[in-house]
GROMACS .gro file of C-alpha atoms in nm:
model
  344
    1ARG     CA    1   1.697   1.384   2.534
    2ASP     CA    2   1.995   1.529   2.744
    3VAL     CA    3   1.971   1.887   2.719
    4SER     CA    4   1.648   2.099   2.843
    5SER     CA    5   1.507   2.298   2.679
    6GLU     CA    6   1.589   2.594   2.945
    7ASP     CA    7   1.930   2.485   2.921
    8LEU     CA    8   1.880   2.546   2.505
    9ALA     CA    9   1.660   2.924   2.529
   10LYS     CA   10   2.072   3.017   2.659
   11TYR     CA   11   2.144   3.014   2.348
   12ASP     CA   12   2.129   3.294   2.071
   13ALA     CA   13   1.981   2.979   1.742
   14ILE     CA   14   1.873   2.671   1.752
   15PHE     CA   15   1.821   2.430   1.504
   16VAL     CA   16   1.648   2.104   1.497
   17ALA     CA   17   1.670   1.854   1.310
   18THR     CA   18   1.594   1.499   1.476
   19GLY     CA   19   1.482   1.325   1.118
   20ALA     CA   20   1.209   1.075   1.171
   21HIS     CA   21   1.235   0.759   1.287
   22LYS     CA   22   0.982   0.656   1.574
   23SER     CA   23   0.666   0.441   1.432
   24LYS     CA   24   0.401   0.497   1.402
   25THR     CA   25   0.167   0.250   1.532
   26LEU     CA   26  -0.197   0.090   1.408
   27SER     CA   27  -0.403   0.173   1.687
   28ILE     CA   28  -0.548  -0.208   1.690
   29LYS     CA   29  -0.611  -0.431   1.994
   30GLY     CA   30  -0.365  -0.651   2.034
   31GLU     CA   31  -0.029  -0.465   1.914
   32GLU     CA   32   0.048  -0.414   2.287
   33LEU     CA   33   0.142  -0.814   2.297
   34ASN     CA   34   0.499  -1.023   2.289
   35GLY     CA   35   0.556  -1.144   1.915
   36VAL     CA   36   0.460  -0.802   1.800
   37GLU     CA   37   0.722  -0.530   1.741
   38ALA     CA   38   0.811  -0.203   1.526
   39GLY     CA   39   0.952  -0.326   1.164
   40LEU     CA   40   1.232  -0.057   1.236
   41SER     CA   41   1.277  -0.230   1.552
   42PHE     CA   42   1.371  -0.560   1.363
   43LEU     CA   43   1.615  -0.374   1.100
   44LYS     CA   44   1.810  -0.190   1.343
   45ARG     CA   45   1.876  -0.498   1.620
   46LEU     CA   46   1.950  -0.689   1.286
   47ASN     CA   47   2.232  -0.424   1.146
   48ALA     CA   48   2.384  -0.389   1.468
   49GLY     CA   49   2.441  -0.787   1.466
   50ASP     CA   50   2.164  -0.927   1.658
   51MET     CA   51   2.118  -1.308   1.631
   52ILE     CA   52   1.755  -1.328   1.536
   53ASN     CA   53   1.677  -1.657   1.474
   54LEU     CA   54   1.344  -1.693   1.216
   55LYS     CA   55   1.393  -2.016   1.052
   56ASP     CA   56   1.057  -2.147   0.969
   57LYS     CA   57   0.912  -1.901   1.130
   58GLY     CA   58   0.572  -1.722   0.996
   59VAL     CA   59   0.611  -1.359   0.964
   60VAL     CA   60   0.319  -1.116   0.889
   61VAL     CA   61   0.505  -0.742   0.776
   62VAL     CA   62   0.197  -0.516   0.756
   63GLY     CA   63   0.313  -0.190   0.520
   64GLY     CA   64   0.358  -0.100   0.188
   65GLY     CA   65   0.699   0.108   0.225
   66ASN     CA   66   1.063   0.075   0.188
   67THR     CA   67   1.065   0.057   0.582
   68ALA     CA   68   0.870  -0.299   0.492
   69VAL     CA   69   1.046  -0.413   0.222
   70ASP     CA   70   1.302  -0.452   0.372
   71VAL     CA   71   1.101  -0.598   0.656
   72ALA     CA   72   1.015  -0.873   0.455
   73ARG     CA   73   1.395  -0.957   0.253
   74SER     CA   74   1.501  -0.879   0.580
   75ALA     CA   75   1.306  -1.161   0.785
   76TYR     CA   76   1.331  -1.408   0.434
   77ARG     CA   77   1.698  -1.401   0.433
   78ILE     CA   78   1.674  -1.518   0.821
   79GLY     CA   79   1.481  -1.847   0.782
   80ALA     CA   80   1.141  -1.685   0.752
   81LYS     CA   81   0.778  -1.689   0.540
   82VAL     CA   82   0.720  -1.408   0.487
   83ASN     CA   83   0.377  -1.189   0.327
   84LEU     CA   84   0.354  -0.876   0.362
   85VAL     CA   85   0.031  -0.739   0.298
   86TYR     CA   86  -0.108  -0.373   0.262
   87ARG     CA   87  -0.439  -0.186   0.284
   88ARG     CA   88  -0.431  -0.055  -0.010
   89THR     CA   89  -0.310  -0.198  -0.428
   90GLU     CA   90   0.089  -0.254  -0.534
   91ASN     CA   91  -0.060   0.046  -0.791
   92GLU     CA   92  -0.033   0.265  -0.467
   93MET     CA   93   0.251   0.103  -0.275
   94PRO     CA   94   0.473   0.416  -0.088
   95ALA     CA   95   0.778   0.167  -0.124
   96PHE     CA   96   1.038   0.267  -0.500
   97ALA     CA   97   0.983   0.094  -0.828
   98GLU     CA   98   1.271  -0.040  -0.797
   99GLU     CA   99   1.339  -0.264  -0.405
  100ILE     CA  100   0.886  -0.327  -0.522
  101GLU     CA  101   1.060  -0.480  -0.870
  102GLN     CA  102   1.272  -0.698  -0.612
  103LEU     CA  103   1.073  -0.766  -0.380
  104LYS     CA  104   0.815  -0.948  -0.649
  105SER     CA  105   1.072  -1.157  -0.744
  106GLU     CA  106   1.197  -1.326  -0.398
  107PRO     CA  107   0.925  -1.590  -0.291
  108ILE     CA  108   0.765  -1.358  -0.076
  109GLU     CA  109   0.350  -1.386  -0.041
  110LEU     CA  110   0.219  -1.050  -0.164
  111THR     CA  111  -0.160  -1.012   0.032
  112PHE     CA  112  -0.308  -0.606  -0.071
  113LEU     CA  113  -0.649  -0.463   0.031
  114ALA     CA  114  -0.673  -0.559   0.307
  115SER     CA  115  -0.618  -0.320   0.648
  116PRO     CA  116  -0.532  -0.485   1.051
  117LEU     CA  117  -0.863  -0.461   1.277
  118GLU     CA  118  -0.671  -0.743   1.600
  119ILE     CA  119  -0.443  -0.911   1.713
  120ILE     CA  120  -0.550  -1.208   1.938
  121GLN     CA  121  -0.217  -1.507   2.066
  122ASN     CA  122  -0.448  -1.869   2.001
  123GLU     CA  123  -0.377  -2.122   2.170
  124ASN     CA  124  -0.051  -2.269   2.076
  125ASN     CA  125   0.104  -1.881   2.158
  126ARG     CA  126   0.047  -1.753   1.743
  127LEU     CA  127  -0.085  -1.487   1.693
  128SER     CA  128  -0.368  -1.443   1.462
  129VAL     CA  129  -0.451  -1.154   1.277
  130SER     CA  130  -0.752  -1.068   1.173
  131PHE     CA  131  -0.830  -0.775   0.860
  132GLN     CA  132  -1.074  -0.578   0.674
  133LYS     CA  133  -1.138  -0.654   0.294
  134MET     CA  134  -1.081  -0.331   0.077
  135LYS     CA  135  -1.158  -0.216  -0.189
  136SER     CA  136  -1.001   0.064  -0.429
  137GLY     CA  137  -1.210   0.414  -0.451
  138ALA     CA  138  -1.105   0.712  -0.691
  139VAL     CA  139  -0.869   0.914  -0.689
  140GLY     CA  140  -0.707   1.115  -0.390
  141ALA     CA  141  -0.606   1.395  -0.332
  142ASP     CA  142  -0.252   1.286  -0.300
  143GLY     CA  143  -0.358   1.119  -0.664
  144ARG     CA  144  -0.382   0.769  -0.526
  145LEU     CA  145  -0.672   0.580  -0.519
  146SER     CA  146  -0.821   0.501  -0.196
  147VAL     CA  147  -0.999   0.277  -0.047
  148THR     CA  148  -1.240   0.162   0.149
  149ALA     CA  149  -1.409  -0.121   0.302
  150ILE     CA  150  -1.550  -0.394   0.170
  151ASP     CA  151  -1.885  -0.426   0.473
  152GLY     CA  152  -1.798  -0.848   0.642
  153GLU     CA  153  -1.523  -0.945   0.467
  154THR     CA  154  -1.268  -1.018   0.652
  155ILE     CA  155  -0.931  -1.259   0.621
  156ARG     CA  156  -0.757  -1.405   0.862
  157LEU     CA  157  -0.395  -1.485   0.887
  158ASP     CA  158  -0.205  -1.696   1.177
  159ALA     CA  159   0.154  -1.617   1.281
  160ASP     CA  160   0.468  -1.593   1.512
  161ILE     CA  161   0.615  -1.238   1.443
  162ILE     CA  162   0.420  -0.896   1.338
  163TYR     CA  163   0.624  -0.611   1.214
  164THR     CA  164   0.414  -0.288   1.180
  165ALA     CA  165   0.576  -0.077   0.946
  166ILE     CA  166   0.335   0.244   0.775
  167GLY     CA  167   0.583   0.492   0.862
  168GLU     CA  168   0.775   0.692   1.073
  169ASP     CA  169   0.663   1.010   1.260
  170CYS     CA  170   0.920   1.292   1.500
  171GLU     CA  171   1.000   1.226   1.788
  172LEU     CA  172   0.916   1.549   2.004
  173ASP     CA  173   0.945   1.534   2.302
  174SER     CA  174   1.321   1.664   2.347
  175ILE     CA  175   1.105   1.957   2.318
  176THR     CA  176   0.925   2.091   2.547
  177GLY     CA  177   0.582   2.183   2.428
  178LEU     CA  178   0.695   2.063   2.081
  179LYS     CA  179   0.376   1.929   1.865
  180SER     CA  180   0.298   1.802   1.558
  181ASN     CA  181  -0.114   1.850   1.343
  182GLN     CA  182  -0.215   1.572   1.105
  183SER     CA  183  -0.125   1.681   0.862
  184GLY     CA  184   0.258   1.598   0.951
  185GLU     CA  185   0.324   2.060   1.051
  186LEU     CA  186   0.479   2.140   1.340
  187ASP     CA  187   0.258   2.352   1.613
  188LEU     CA  188   0.445   2.578   1.754
  189SER     CA  189   0.226   2.793   1.950
  190ALA     CA  190   0.302   2.579   2.378
  191ILE     CA  191   0.663   2.636   2.347
  192ASP     CA  192   0.762   2.917   2.593
  193ALA     CA  193   0.796   3.283   2.385
  194THR     CA  194   1.209   3.273   2.492
  195LEU     CA  195   1.302   2.966   2.303
  196LYS     CA  196   0.987   2.930   2.009
  197ASP     CA  197   1.161   3.298   1.807
  198LYS     CA  198   1.468   3.132   1.793
  199LEU     CA  199   1.374   2.751   1.694
  200PHE     CA  200   1.463   2.628   1.319
  201PHE     CA  201   1.352   2.352   1.189
  202GLY     CA  202   1.487   2.122   0.859
  203GLY     CA  203   1.497   1.769   0.722
  204ASP     CA  204   1.264   1.507   0.828
  205MET     CA  205   1.093   1.726   1.103
  206LEU     CA  206   0.921   1.921   0.832
  207PRO     CA  207   0.628   1.753   0.619
  208ASN     CA  208   0.787   1.694   0.252
  209PRO     CA  209   0.878   1.433   0.063
  210ARG     CA  210   1.159   1.335   0.296
  211THR     CA  211   1.430   1.286   0.033
  212VAL     CA  212   1.828   1.364   0.107
  213SER     CA  213   1.741   1.618  -0.165
  214HIS     CA  214   1.482   1.832   0.081
  215ALA     CA  215   1.733   1.750   0.364
  216ILE     CA  216   2.049   1.991   0.299
  217GLY     CA  217   1.767   2.211   0.082
  218SER     CA  218   1.611   2.283   0.418
  219GLY     CA  219   1.917   2.248   0.574
  220ARG     CA  220   2.121   2.599   0.332
  221LEU     CA  221   1.736   2.755   0.395
  222ALA     CA  222   1.741   2.729   0.763
  223ALA     CA  223   2.157   2.861   0.758
  224GLU     CA  224   2.006   3.207   0.507
  225LYS     CA  225   1.732   3.258   0.828
  226ILE     CA  226   1.969   3.198   1.115
  227GLU     CA  227   2.184   3.481   0.936
  228ALA     CA  228   1.891   3.673   0.829
  229PHE     CA  229   1.764   3.641   1.212
  230LEU     CA  230   2.086   3.673   1.418
  231PHE     CA  231   2.253   4.027   1.217
  232ASP     CA  232   1.848   4.159   1.153
  233ILE     CA  233   1.886   4.056   0.772
  234ILE     CA  234   1.521   4.117   0.590
  235SER     CA  235   1.564   3.811   0.410
  236GLU     CA  236   1.211   3.637   0.173
  237THR     CA  237   1.213   3.342  -0.044
  238LYS     CA  238   1.160   3.458  -0.318
  239SER     CA  239   1.025   3.284  -0.612
  240PRO     CA  240   1.247   3.169  -0.937
  241VAL     CA  241   1.231   3.413  -1.199
  242VAL     CA  242   1.152   3.236  -1.534
  243THR     CA  243   1.386   3.428  -1.801
  244VAL     CA  244   1.438   3.376  -2.146
  245VAL     CA  245   1.691   3.177  -2.241
  246GLY     CA  246   1.983   3.373  -2.411
  247VAL     CA  247   2.239   3.252  -2.658
  248GLU     CA  248   2.478   3.237  -2.387
  249ASP     CA  249   2.283   2.957  -2.243
  250ILE     CA  250   2.328   2.709  -2.489
  251ASN     CA  251   2.581   2.510  -2.546
  252TYR     CA  252   2.672   2.472  -2.918
  253ALA     CA  253   2.887   2.174  -2.938
  254TYR     CA  254   2.591   1.961  -2.915
  255PHE     CA  255   2.448   2.102  -3.249
  256ILE     CA  256   2.503   1.947  -3.598
  257ARG     CA  257   2.625   2.252  -3.811
  258THR     CA  258   2.544   2.265  -4.125
  259ASN     CA  259   2.725   2.428  -4.437
  260ALA     CA  260   2.766   2.811  -4.438
  261VAL     CA  261   2.666   2.800  -4.901
  262LYS     CA  262   2.240   2.758  -4.880
  263GLN     CA  263   2.094   2.483  -5.164
  264SER     CA  264   2.024   2.789  -5.393
  265THR     CA  265   1.694   2.561  -5.531
  266GLY     CA  266   1.396   2.592  -5.332
  267LEU     CA  267   1.094   2.336  -5.294
  268ASP     CA  268   0.898   2.567  -5.490
  269GLY     CA  269   1.197   2.638  -5.788
  270ASP     CA  270   1.290   2.954  -5.651
  271ASN     CA  271   1.537   3.066  -5.456
  272ASN     CA  272   1.376   3.212  -5.184
  273SER     CA  273   1.257   2.908  -4.959
  274PHE     CA  274   1.502   2.523  -4.823
  275ALA     CA  275   1.516   2.251  -5.076
  276GLN     CA  276   1.345   1.976  -4.870
  277SER     CA  277   1.646   1.776  -4.788
  278ASP     CA  278   1.821   2.148  -4.603
  279ALA     CA  279   1.448   2.221  -4.515
  280VAL     CA  280   1.410   1.864  -4.210
  281VAL     CA  281   1.828   1.910  -4.209
  282GLU     CA  282   1.749   2.248  -4.068
  283ALA     CA  283   1.461   2.185  -3.849
  284ASN     CA  284   1.702   1.902  -3.637
  285ARG     CA  285   1.890   2.136  -3.518
  286CYS     CA  286   1.649   2.333  -3.432
  287PHE     CA  287   1.852   2.486  -3.067
  288SER     CA  288   1.504   2.405  -2.870
  289CYS     CA  289   1.631   2.704  -2.679
  290GLY     CA  290   1.542   2.590  -2.253
  291VAL     CA  291   1.252   2.355  -2.439
  292CYS     CA  292   1.375   1.928  -2.388
  293TYR     CA  293   1.455   1.761  -2.711
  294ASP     CA  294   1.526   1.406  -2.570
  295CYS     CA  295   1.919   1.466  -2.582
  296ASN     CA  296   2.020   1.171  -2.366
  297ASN     CA  297   2.272   1.354  -2.193
  298CYS     CA  298   2.140   1.476  -1.844
  299TYR     CA  299   2.055   1.085  -1.843
  300ASP     CA  300   2.357   0.951  -1.987
  301PHE     CA  301   2.581   1.230  -1.695
  302CYS     CA  302   2.411   1.209  -1.390
  303PRO     CA  303   2.650   1.006  -1.136
  304ASP     CA  304   2.381   0.847  -0.875
  305LEU     CA  305   2.151   0.737  -1.107
  306ALA     CA  306   1.906   0.994  -1.054
  307VAL     CA  307   1.742   1.103  -1.424
  308VAL     CA  308   1.462   0.857  -1.491
  309LYS     CA  309   1.369   0.816  -1.825
  310SER     CA  310   1.011   0.693  -1.928
  311SER     CA  311   0.762   0.786  -2.182
  312ALA     CA  312   0.699   1.069  -2.055
  313GLY     CA  313   1.020   1.275  -2.088
  314TYR     CA  314   1.292   1.326  -1.777
  315SER     CA  315   1.183   1.321  -1.424
  316ILE     CA  316   1.470   1.288  -1.066
  317ASN     CA  317   1.449   1.068  -0.871
  318LEU     CA  318   1.547   1.293  -0.536
  319GLU     CA  319   1.562   1.017  -0.323
  320TYR     CA  320   1.894   0.986  -0.471
  321CYS     CA  321   1.983   1.327  -0.633
  322LYS     CA  322   2.299   1.448  -0.523
  323GLY     CA  323   2.245   1.774  -0.591
  324CYS     CA  324   2.617   1.797  -0.845
  325GLY     CA  325   2.432   1.946  -1.096
  326ILE     CA  326   2.638   1.790  -1.455
  327CYS     CA  327   2.244   1.713  -1.576
  328ALA     CA  328   2.172   2.109  -1.580
  329SER     CA  329   2.569   2.183  -1.707
  330GLU     CA  330   2.545   1.880  -1.959
  331CYS     CA  331   2.196   2.055  -2.044
  332PRO     CA  332   2.302   2.196  -2.412
  333CYS     CA  333   2.035   2.415  -2.481
  334ASP     CA  334   1.945   2.512  -2.039
  335SER     CA  335   1.621   2.354  -1.985
  336PHE     CA  336   1.754   2.186  -1.654
  337GLY     CA  337   1.758   2.448  -1.414
  338MET     CA  338   1.919   2.411  -1.037
  339GLY     CA  339   1.662   2.505  -0.815
  340MET     CA  340   1.682   2.466  -0.411
  341GLY     CA  341   1.376   2.332  -0.141
  342GLY     CA  342   1.297   2.379   0.169
  343THR     CA  343   1.078   2.592   0.409
  344GLN     CA  344   1.164   2.675   0.788
   0.00000   0.00000   0.00000
């Protein structure tokens, strides 16, 4: 907003990472009524110290992500009676599992499988929002169950205030001609050619999971691409090379050592096989080169609680991961590797 496209064109390269903090709209009738507010706006006012009084107010929060959960819990804490409404089921909520569990621990009403249709103002100047009842369908491309409308079935909720929290978009007005398509990918076709070739993007402006780790990775990758652009270096993003884990990669300190002298009596009474007890010992010494064997080191040593342990194994919560590499360095069999993500 403070620099024009003409001003930017004077520079040799421009990195744009303005984030995604423009609340998406419901695109329904009545959204412009007084008392309907974006959840992010409410949270910003609350954190700025505004004295917001919601005591005994009825609040409906529309959404199922982290912002919606934060809005619902914050509104409850300043006196509101809150109902959070989400168009899918609890299992499809994009909010973190920890956030959802904390939400459920509060006296907040939860309404699932309901999609907003219209907001009206009744004779008492209260808001009334109608919802289309939905039902779960097949699994979609994103791995979540799709939902379809149940013909003729709607519900109506009355409220003093309605907060919308269905996601965020990028604010693209800062660069003339910059647009995005439905999938969130940036469209640079309408930007002046003298500026377009100098632009590099990162952070939440890219259609990635919008995590701290991806933002850091995209910034690093953009820096490499800018250097290549400025100094005419050929830059290619190469696929990771799969290599066999070698002896030098294994941390022997974590493995049990066996006696140098082996038992001479084998399972079959000859000298060419291990005794059963020795076979078990040797099997337990397997280094699992490059393969996780559930030693828990990554889980125990992670300072940011980013390693998640489940019955399916270990995974990384990229919202918490800061890329310190401790999980990789403490893995005794080199099954963890460090990489860098992000695209221009």
